[in-house]
Coordinates of C-alpha atoms in Angstrom, one line a residue:
X1 CA 93.4 253.5 319.4
X2 CA 96.7 254.8 318.4
X3 CA 97.5 256.5 321.4
X4 CA 97.0 253.3 323.2
X5 CA 99.3 251.9 320.6
X6 CA 102.1 253.9 320.9
X7 CA 101.9 254.1 325.0
X8 CA 102.1 250.2 324.5
X9 CA 105.5 250.9 322.1
X10 CA 106.6 252.7 324.9
X11 CA 105.8 250.7 328.1
X12 CA 108.3 248.0 325.4
X13 CA 110.8 249.8 324.9
X14 CA 111.2 250.9 328.6
X15 CA 111.1 246.9 329.6
X16 CA 113.5 246.1 327.0
X17 CA 116.5 248.8 328.2
X18 CA 115.3 248.1 332.3
X19 CA 116.1 244.3 331.6
X20 CA 118.4 244.7 329.1
X21 CA 120.5 246.6 331.8
X22 CA 119.7 244.2 334.5
X23 CA 121.1 241.2 332.5
X24 CA 124.5 242.4 333.0
X25 CA 124.9 241.5 336.9
X26 CA 123.8 237.8 335.8
X27 CA 122.6 235.3 338.9
X28 CA 124.1 231.9 339.2
X29 CA 121.5 229.9 341.3
X30 CA 123.2 227.4 343.4
X31 CA 122.8 224.1 342.0
X32 CA 123.7 222.5 345.3
X33 CA 121.1 223.8 347.5
X34 CA 118.4 221.5 348.8
X35 CA 114.6 222.5 348.8
X36 CA 113.2 222.6 351.8
X37 CA 113.5 222.8 355.5
X38 CA 115.0 219.9 357.5
X39 CA 112.3 218.5 360.4
X40 CA 114.7 218.5 363.0
X41 CA 113.8 219.1 365.8
X42 CA 110.5 218.7 364.6
X43 CA 111.7 214.4 363.9
X44 CA 113.6 214.6 367.4
X45 CA 111.9 211.1 369.3
X46 CA 110.0 212.7 372.9
X47 CA 108.6 209.5 374.2
X48 CA 111.5 207.7 377.1
X49 CA 113.2 204.2 375.5
X50 CA 110.3 202.2 378.1
X51 CA 107.6 203.4 376.3
X52 CA 109.6 203.2 372.9
X53 CA 110.6 199.5 373.5
X54 CA 106.7 198.9 374.8
X55 CA 105.6 200.4 371.3
X56 CA 107.6 197.9 369.2
X57 CA 106.7 195.2 371.1
X58 CA 102.9 195.7 370.4
X59 CA 103.8 196.7 366.7
X60 CA 105.8 193.4 366.5
X61 CA 102.7 191.6 367.2
X62 CA 100.8 193.4 364.6
X63 CA 103.7 192.2 362.0
X64 CA 103.7 188.1 363.4
X65 CA 99.9 188.1 362.5
X66 CA 100.9 189.6 358.8
X67 CA 104.0 187.2 358.3
X68 CA 101.5 184.3 359.6
X69 CA 98.5 185.8 357.1
X70 CA 101.7 185.8 354.2
X71 CA 102.6 182.0 355.0
X72 CA 99.4 180.4 354.3
X73 CA 98.9 183.2 350.7
X74 CA 102.2 182.0 349.5
X75 CA 101.5 178.1 350.4
X76 CA 98.4 178.0 347.3
X77 CA 97.0 174.9 347.2
X78 CA 99.9 172.8 348.7
X79 CA 101.9 170.9 348.3
X80 CA 99.6 168.0 346.7
X81 CA 98.3 170.5 344.3
X82 CA 101.6 171.9 343.4
X83 CA 102.8 169.0 342.6
X84 CA 100.1 168.1 340.5
X85 CA 100.6 171.3 338.6
X86 CA 104.2 171.3 337.6
X87 CA 104.9 167.7 337.3
X88 CA 101.7 165.8 335.4
X89 CA 100.6 169.2 333.9
X90 CA 103.7 170.5 333.6
X91 CA 102.8 174.1 334.4
X92 CA 104.9 176.7 335.7
X93 CA 103.9 178.4 339.1
X94 CA 103.0 181.9 339.1
X95 CA 105.4 183.2 340.8
X96 CA 107.6 182.0 338.3
X97 CA 105.2 182.9 335.3
X98 CA 106.0 186.5 336.6
X99 CA 109.7 186.2 337.5
X100 CA 109.9 185.5 333.4
X101 CA 108.0 187.9 332.6
X102 CA 108.9 191.3 334.6
X103 CA 112.8 193.0 334.0
X104 CA 113.1 192.9 337.9
X105 CA 111.4 190.3 340.2
X106 CA 112.4 192.8 343.5
X107 CA 111.1 195.9 342.0
X108 CA 107.6 193.9 341.8
X109 CA 104.8 195.4 344.0
X110 CA 102.5 192.5 344.8
X111 CA 98.9 193.6 345.4
X112 CA 96.4 192.2 347.9
X113 CA 98.7 189.0 348.9
X114 CA 96.7 187.9 351.7
X115 CA 93.3 188.5 349.9
X116 CA 90.5 185.6 350.2
X117 CA 92.1 184.4 353.8
X118 CA 89.7 183.5 356.4
X119 CA 86.8 183.4 353.9
X120 CA 83.5 181.5 355.0
X121 CA 83.9 179.4 352.4
X122 CA 87.5 179.0 353.7
X123 CA 90.4 179.8 352.5
X124 CA 91.5 180.9 349.1
X125 CA 94.8 181.5 349.3
X126 CA 96.7 184.9 346.9
X127 CA 92.2 185.2 346.4
X128 CA 93.2 182.5 343.4
X129 CA 95.1 185.2 341.8
X130 CA 98.3 187.3 341.8
X131 CA 97.9 190.8 340.7
X132 CA 100.6 193.5 341.2
X133 CA 102.5 196.5 340.0
X134 CA 106.0 195.7 337.5
X135 CA 108.4 196.4 334.9
X136 CA 108.1 194.9 331.4
X137 CA 111.0 196.1 329.1
X138 CA 111.0 199.2 330.8
X139 CA 107.7 200.1 330.9
X140 CA 105.0 199.6 334.4
X141 CA 102.1 196.7 333.6
X142 CA 99.8 195.5 336.1
X143 CA 99.8 191.6 335.8
X144 CA 96.6 189.7 336.7
X145 CA 97.9 185.5 336.8
X146 CA 95.2 182.7 337.2
X147 CA 97.0 180.5 340.2
X148 CA 95.9 177.2 338.5
X149 CA 97.8 175.5 341.3
X150 CA 94.7 176.1 343.5
X151 CA 91.6 174.9 343.1
X152 CA 92.6 174.5 339.3
X153 CA 92.7 178.5 338.7
X154 CA 88.6 178.5 339.3
X155 CA 86.7 182.2 340.3
X156 CA 85.6 182.6 343.3
X157 CA 84.2 185.9 345.0
X158 CA 86.7 187.1 346.5
X159 CA 89.0 186.3 342.7
X160 CA 86.1 188.5 341.3
X161 CA 86.8 191.1 343.9
X162 CA 90.8 191.4 343.3
X163 CA 90.6 190.9 339.3
X164 CA 88.3 194.2 339.0
X165 CA 90.3 196.2 341.8
X166 CA 93.5 195.2 339.4
X167 CA 91.4 196.5 336.1
X168 CA 89.9 199.7 337.8
X169 CA 94.1 200.6 338.8
X170 CA 95.1 199.8 335.2
X171 CA 92.9 202.1 334.2
X172 CA 93.4 204.5 336.6
X173 CA 96.3 204.9 336.2
X174 CA 96.7 204.3 332.4
X175 CA 98.9 201.1 332.6
X176 CA 99.2 198.3 330.6
X177 CA 97.4 194.9 330.9
X178 CA 98.7 191.5 331.0
X179 CA 96.7 188.2 332.0
X180 CA 98.2 185.3 332.4
X181 CA 95.7 183.1 332.0
X182 CA 95.2 179.7 333.4
X183 CA 91.5 179.2 335.1
X184 CA 88.5 176.7 334.4
X185 CA 86.2 179.3 335.1
X186 CA 84.0 179.7 337.9
X187 CA 83.7 178.1 341.5
X188 CA 80.3 176.5 340.9
X189 CA 78.9 175.6 344.2
X190 CA 78.9 179.7 344.7
X191 CA 78.3 180.8 340.8
X192 CA 75.0 183.3 342.3
X193 CA 77.5 185.4 344.1
X194 CA 80.2 185.2 341.2
X195 CA 77.6 185.0 337.8
X196 CA 75.6 188.8 338.3
X197 CA 78.5 190.9 338.1
X198 CA 81.2 188.0 337.1
X199 CA 80.7 190.1 333.9
X200 CA 81.8 193.3 334.9
X201 CA 85.7 192.2 334.2
X202 CA 84.9 191.9 330.3
X203 CA 82.5 195.7 330.4
X204 CA 86.3 196.8 331.7
X205 CA 88.5 194.8 329.6
X206 CA 86.1 196.9 326.5
X207 CA 86.3 200.0 328.4
X208 CA 90.1 199.8 329.0
X209 CA 90.5 199.1 325.1
X210 CA 88.5 202.1 324.4
X211 CA 90.7 204.1 326.3
X212 CA 93.7 202.6 324.1
X213 CA 94.7 201.2 327.7
X214 CA 97.1 198.3 326.1
X215 CA 96.1 194.9 326.9
X216 CA 97.6 191.5 326.8
X217 CA 96.3 187.7 327.2
X218 CA 99.2 185.0 327.5
X219 CA 96.7 181.3 327.5
X220 CA 99.0 179.3 329.8
X221 CA 96.5 176.8 331.0
X222 CA 92.8 175.9 330.5
X223 CA 90.5 179.2 329.1
X224 CA 86.8 178.2 330.0
X225 CA 83.0 179.0 329.0
X226 CA 82.9 183.1 329.8
X227 CA 87.0 183.5 330.5
X228 CA 87.2 182.4 326.9
X229 CA 86.6 185.9 326.8
X230 CA 89.4 187.4 328.6
X231 CA 92.1 186.3 325.2
X232 CA 89.3 187.4 322.7
X233 CA 88.9 190.7 324.0
X234 CA 92.6 192.0 323.7
X235 CA 95.1 193.4 322.0
X236 CA 97.3 190.7 321.6
X237 CA 96.6 187.0 322.7
X238 CA 99.7 184.4 323.4
X239 CA 98.8 180.1 323.4
X240 CA 100.7 178.0 324.4
X241 CA 101.4 174.4 322.8
X242 CA 99.4 171.4 324.2
X243 CA 98.4 173.2 328.0
X244 CA 96.9 176.6 326.7
X245 CA 93.0 176.1 325.7
X246 CA 90.2 178.3 324.5
X247 CA 86.5 177.2 325.0
X248 CA 83.1 178.2 326.1
X249 CA 82.4 174.3 326.6
X250 CA 84.6 172.2 327.8
X251 CA 85.4 168.4 326.1
X252 CA 82.8 167.2 328.8
X253 CA 79.8 169.3 328.0
X254 CA 80.7 168.4 324.4
X255 CA 80.1 164.4 324.7
X256 CA 76.8 164.9 327.6
X257 CA 75.6 167.8 324.5
X258 CA 76.8 165.7 321.6
X259 CA 78.0 162.1 322.3
X260 CA 81.3 163.2 320.3
X261 CA 84.8 162.4 322.3
X262 CA 87.2 165.0 321.8
X263 CA 90.3 166.3 323.4
X264 CA 90.4 169.7 324.7
X265 CA 93.6 170.0 322.4
X266 CA 91.7 169.3 319.1
X267 CA 88.6 171.2 320.5
X268 CA 90.3 174.7 321.4
X269 CA 93.9 174.3 321.0
X270 CA 97.3 176.2 320.2
X271 CA 96.8 175.2 316.6
X272 CA 93.2 175.4 315.9
X273 CA 93.1 179.1 317.5
X274 CA 96.6 179.9 315.9
X275 CA 95.5 178.1 312.5
X276 CA 92.1 178.0 312.0
X277 CA 89.9 180.0 314.2
X278 CA 92.4 183.1 314.2
X279 CA 91.0 184.2 317.8
X280 CA 95.2 183.6 319.6
X281 CA 98.0 186.1 317.2
X282 CA 100.6 184.0 319.0
X283 CA 101.6 180.5 319.3
X284 CA 104.2 179.1 321.8
X285 CA 105.7 176.0 322.1
X286 CA 105.8 175.6 326.1
X287 CA 105.4 178.9 328.3
X288 CA 109.4 179.8 328.5
X289 CA 108.5 181.2 324.7
X290 CA 105.4 182.3 325.7
X291 CA 106.3 184.7 328.3
X292 CA 109.4 186.0 326.4
X293 CA 106.7 186.6 323.5
X294 CA 104.7 188.8 325.9
X295 CA 108.2 191.0 327.0
X296 CA 108.1 191.6 322.9
X297 CA 104.7 192.7 323.1
X298 CA 105.2 195.4 325.3
X299 CA 108.4 196.8 323.1
X300 CA 105.8 196.9 319.9
X301 CA 103.7 199.1 322.2
X302 CA 105.3 202.7 321.4
X303 CA 104.3 203.2 325.0
X304 CA 106.8 205.5 326.5
X305 CA 109.7 203.7 329.2
X306 CA 109.1 205.3 332.9
X307 CA 111.5 207.2 334.5
X308 CA 114.8 204.9 336.3
X309 CA 115.0 205.6 340.0
X310 CA 118.7 205.4 340.1
X311 CA 118.8 207.9 337.8
X312 CA 117.1 210.7 340.1
X313 CA 118.7 212.5 342.6
X314 CA 117.9 211.7 346.0
X315 CA 118.7 212.0 349.6
X316 CA 117.5 209.3 352.3
X317 CA 115.5 210.3 355.4
X318 CA 117.8 212.2 358.4
X319 CA 116.1 210.0 360.7
X320 CA 115.8 206.5 360.9
X321 CA 112.8 204.9 359.4
X322 CA 113.1 201.7 361.5
X323 CA 112.0 203.8 364.4
X324 CA 108.6 204.3 363.6
X325 CA 107.2 201.0 365.5
X326 CA 108.4 202.4 368.8
X327 CA 106.8 205.9 367.9
X328 CA 103.5 204.6 367.6
X329 CA 101.3 203.9 370.2
X330 CA 98.7 201.6 371.6
X331 CA 95.4 201.8 369.6
X332 CA 93.6 203.5 372.7
X333 CA 96.1 206.6 371.9
X334 CA 96.8 207.0 368.5
X335 CA 95.8 210.5 368.6
X336 CA 98.9 210.6 370.3
X337 CA 101.2 209.9 367.4
X338 CA 102.8 213.2 366.2
X339 CA 103.1 212.9 362.5
X340 CA 106.2 215.3 361.7
X341 CA 108.2 212.9 363.7
X342 CA 106.6 210.0 361.4
X343 CA 107.0 212.4 357.9
X344 CA 110.7 213.3 358.5
X345 CA 111.0 209.2 358.6
X346 CA 109.6 209.0 355.4
X347 CA 110.6 212.0 353.2
X348 CA 113.6 212.6 351.2
X349 CA 116.5 214.1 353.6
X350 CA 113.5 214.3 356.1
X351 CA 113.0 217.6 354.1
X352 CA 109.0 219.4 354.4
X353 CA 107.6 222.5 353.5
X354 CA 104.9 222.8 355.5
X355 CA 102.0 224.7 353.6
X356 CA 99.6 226.6 356.1
X357 CA 101.5 225.8 359.4
X358 CA 99.7 228.5 361.9
X359 CA 96.4 227.7 360.7
X360 CA 94.0 224.6 361.7
X361 CA 97.2 223.0 363.3
X362 CA 95.2 219.6 363.5
X363 CA 95.7 218.9 360.0
X364 CA 99.8 218.5 358.8
X365 CA 100.0 219.4 355.0
X366 CA 102.9 220.5 352.5
X367 CA 105.4 219.5 350.3
X368 CA 108.3 216.6 350.0
X369 CA 110.3 214.6 348.0
X370 CA 110.3 210.6 348.4
X371 CA 112.6 208.9 346.4
X372 CA 113.2 212.1 343.8
X373 CA 109.4 212.5 343.7
X374 CA 107.2 215.7 344.4
X375 CA 104.4 215.1 346.1
X376 CA 102.3 217.2 348.7
X377 CA 101.1 215.3 351.8
X378 CA 98.0 215.3 354.5
X379 CA 99.0 214.1 357.5
X380 CA 95.8 213.9 360.7
X381 CA 97.3 215.6 363.9
X382 CA 93.6 215.4 365.3
X383 CA 90.0 216.0 364.1
X384 CA 89.4 218.0 361.0
X385 CA 87.3 220.7 362.0
X386 CA 86.2 223.9 360.3
X387 CA 89.7 225.4 360.1
X388 CA 91.4 222.3 358.6
X389 CA 88.9 221.4 355.7
X390 CA 89.4 224.8 354.7
X391 CA 93.2 224.2 354.9
X392 CA 92.7 220.5 353.4
X393 CA 90.2 222.2 350.5
X394 CA 93.2 225.2 349.6
X395 CA 96.1 222.3 349.6
X396 CA 94.6 219.5 347.7
X397 CA 93.2 222.6 344.8
X398 CA 96.7 224.0 344.5
X399 CA 98.3 220.7 344.1
X400 CA 95.8 220.0 341.4
X401 CA 96.9 223.3 339.9
X402 CA 100.4 222.1 340.2
X403 CA 100.0 218.7 339.0
X404 CA 101.5 217.3 342.5
X405 CA 100.5 213.5 343.6
X406 CA 98.7 213.6 347.0
X407 CA 100.0 212.0 349.6
X408 CA 97.7 211.2 352.3
X409 CA 98.8 209.7 356.0
X410 CA 95.6 209.0 357.6
X411 CA 94.9 208.4 361.2
X412 CA 91.2 210.5 361.5
X413 CA 89.3 210.5 364.8
X414 CA 85.7 210.2 365.8
X415 CA 84.2 213.0 365.0
X416 CA 80.9 212.4 366.9
X417 CA 83.2 212.6 369.9
X418 CA 84.4 216.7 368.9
X419 CA 80.7 217.7 369.2
X420 CA 78.8 220.0 372.1
X421 CA 75.3 219.7 372.3
X422 CA 75.5 223.7 373.4
X423 CA 77.5 223.6 369.9
X424 CA 74.6 225.8 368.2
X425 CA 73.2 224.4 364.6
X426 CA 75.1 227.2 362.5
X427 CA 78.1 226.0 364.0
X428 CA 77.5 222.8 363.3
X429 CA 76.3 223.5 359.5
X430 CA 79.5 225.7 358.8
X431 CA 81.5 222.8 359.9
X432 CA 79.5 220.0 357.9
X433 CA 79.9 222.4 354.8
X434 CA 83.6 222.9 354.7
X435 CA 84.0 219.5 355.5
X436 CA 82.1 218.7 352.9
X437 CA 84.1 221.4 350.4
X438 CA 87.2 218.8 351.1
X439 CA 85.6 215.4 350.2
X440 CA 84.2 217.3 347.3
X441 CA 88.0 218.3 346.6
X442 CA 89.8 214.9 346.8
X443 CA 86.9 213.3 345.1
X444 CA 87.4 215.3 342.0
X445 CA 91.6 215.3 342.2
X446 CA 92.8 215.3 338.6
X447 CA 96.3 214.2 340.4
X448 CA 97.2 210.3 341.5
X449 CA 96.2 209.9 345.4
X450 CA 97.8 207.4 347.5
X451 CA 96.9 207.1 350.7
X452 CA 97.7 204.9 354.0
X453 CA 96.4 204.7 356.9
X454 CA 98.9 204.9 360.0
X455 CA 96.6 204.8 362.1
X456 CA 92.5 205.0 362.7
X457 CA 90.5 205.4 359.5
X458 CA 87.3 206.3 361.7
X459 CA 84.0 207.9 361.2
X460 CA 83.7 210.4 357.9
X461 CA 87.1 211.2 358.1
X462 CA 88.2 208.3 356.7
X463 CA 86.3 209.8 353.7
X464 CA 88.1 213.0 353.4
X465 CA 91.4 211.8 354.2
X466 CA 91.5 209.4 350.9
X467 CA 89.4 206.7 352.3
X468 CA 88.8 204.1 349.8
X469 CA 85.1 205.6 349.4
X470 CA 86.8 208.6 346.8
X471 CA 89.5 206.0 344.9
X472 CA 92.5 206.5 345.4
X473 CA 94.9 205.3 343.0
X474 CA 96.4 203.1 345.8
X475 CA 95.2 202.5 349.2
X476 CA 97.5 200.8 351.8
X477 CA 97.8 200.3 355.1
X478 CA 100.5 199.7 357.9
X479 CA 99.5 196.4 359.8
X480 CA 98.4 197.9 363.2
X481 CA 95.6 199.9 361.5
X482 CA 92.0 200.0 361.8
X483 CA 88.9 201.2 359.6
X484 CA 86.0 201.2 360.9
X485 CA 82.5 203.9 361.2
X486 CA 83.2 204.6 364.7
X487 CA 85.9 203.7 368.2
X488 CA 85.3 200.0 368.5
X489 CA 84.6 200.1 372.1
X490 CA 81.5 202.8 371.1
X491 CA 80.1 200.7 368.4
X492 CA 80.0 197.7 370.8
X493 CA 78.5 200.2 373.0
X494 CA 76.0 201.6 370.7
X495 CA 75.1 198.4 369.3
X496 CA 75.0 196.3 372.3
X497 CA 72.1 199.0 373.6
X498 CA 69.9 198.9 370.8
X499 CA 69.7 194.9 371.2
X500 CA 69.6 194.9 374.6
X501 CA 73.2 192.5 374.9
X502 CA 74.5 194.5 378.1
X503 CA 75.7 191.7 379.8
X504 CA 79.9 191.6 380.2
X505 CA 80.8 188.2 378.0
X506 CA 78.2 189.3 374.9
X507 CA 79.9 193.1 375.1
X508 CA 83.1 191.1 375.6
X509 CA 82.4 188.8 372.5
X510 CA 81.1 192.1 370.3
X511 CA 84.0 194.5 371.1
X512 CA 86.5 191.4 370.4
X513 CA 84.1 191.0 366.6
X514 CA 84.1 194.8 366.0
X515 CA 87.8 195.0 366.8
X516 CA 88.7 191.6 364.9
X517 CA 86.8 193.1 361.3
X518 CA 88.0 196.4 362.1
X519 CA 91.6 195.8 361.5
X520 CA 94.3 196.2 358.9
X521 CA 94.4 191.9 358.8
X522 CA 90.9 191.8 358.2
X523 CA 90.2 194.7 355.4
X524 CA 93.3 192.7 353.3
X525 CA 91.6 189.5 353.7
X526 CA 88.0 191.3 352.6
X527 CA 90.0 193.5 349.5
X528 CA 89.3 196.9 351.9
X529 CA 92.8 197.7 350.6
X530 CA 95.3 197.2 348.3
X531 CA 97.5 195.6 350.7
X532 CA 99.4 196.0 354.5
X533 CA 103.1 197.4 354.2
X534 CA 105.6 197.5 356.9
X535 CA 106.4 201.7 357.7
X536 CA 109.7 200.9 356.5
X537 CA 108.3 199.8 352.9
X538 CA 105.9 203.0 352.5
X539 CA 108.4 204.8 350.8
X540 CA 109.4 201.8 347.6
X541 CA 105.7 202.8 347.2
X542 CA 105.7 203.7 343.6
X543 CA 103.7 207.0 342.3
X544 CA 102.7 206.1 339.1
X545 CA 101.6 209.2 337.2
X546 CA 98.6 208.5 334.4

């Protein structure tokens, strides 16, 4: 033991002399050097001008469909409903409430704007609820605002789905949650689709509270029935004089049960709950004052301010992001998308540090910066085979070790098309095993995950590449994106064969329906994604680290 101790002391002395001698030669790092190689040749457009123009025109059709849907969403309940909400009830519109609450409305990222359009029970603009992420006093918060101008802020099945998703985002990203309450409760004709899962939002409030994620409710209007639990379960509750009310049963039910006539204000108004019941913590003379109180409450949360983008040093891409629509081919040719051309137009300085460049070439992996933030990128250039799955697993685990967020640029293919009947069972089993490992790595990743579907989200590879099923922090789609269990034409043929509907008219109708239901816009209507973004907006999506 004594010999070992002496040996270690000698080694330490030698190391000290060596490093002391070496330190005389000072190394001065080049602070102006930019990390990672520029995708100069890889980013160049390789298609002819005519094809580029055709692609742009085809992409513009998707954008036009999106704009039409957004106009319906922003119109809300219509002119008469808005006039009644503003003039008769003297309330602010949800967009005006959000403007008064956040630091800068231009930096506010609204989620699922087109949710609720084309429902079987009619249009429900914005899903009757506005949700989004914005900074309040320098801190990122998620906001849920009931649209009282549409059916009194009634909760529809799609409304509930949107609320639950917003709470999930709050939990995943540890964001303070602000509820702007103005709702008459569940839309009773559809109560069977609402009631059973409706209590989940209260469960989520309890879970968020237990996780020490701050929650605040600003009662701007009605807060009836089960909705009364929203402010009473929040950490802080503000209520507006005259317009804000909280009660389990409103005046009509009180009259029916007891024969007593009572006003909403006397039953559950601001004075009652601030002075008698103690259900609310802050009294506001009007909505403007209430929202200012909300901002002050955020300042009292003892939550660190988020880093300002303007303090991060980054370069814009060398290549023009506006060229992307011309690069995206017709859906039948999505397999031809060159991911290096896409990446070169999305990342800072078009710089990309590729990982395992010579292995598993159908999956591009590597590191880049987006608005100064280091991210790990996974992008499809074909099917996920054995090599691609092994490569993807290695890369995901590496990013988890280094605490680097993951960005999935998804354009998957139908894996069943690549199965050769001559392949032996052992080979297919090995492929499935490696894909399962990557799926497990992505599912259990300890870092934030952001998925953008830029082309196809087809087959089981959709799950592996950060699909909704593996709970990414955010999942967005470009207007041209498609998500389906297999290629729409092949799916239609399989369904037609099973149901014996193989005539041309039946096949055409079936294919049209499947293509419609596979589209990104349909997914946004039904909350299957967090919204549709344009390629030009992709860099603006924030990585919000827990």
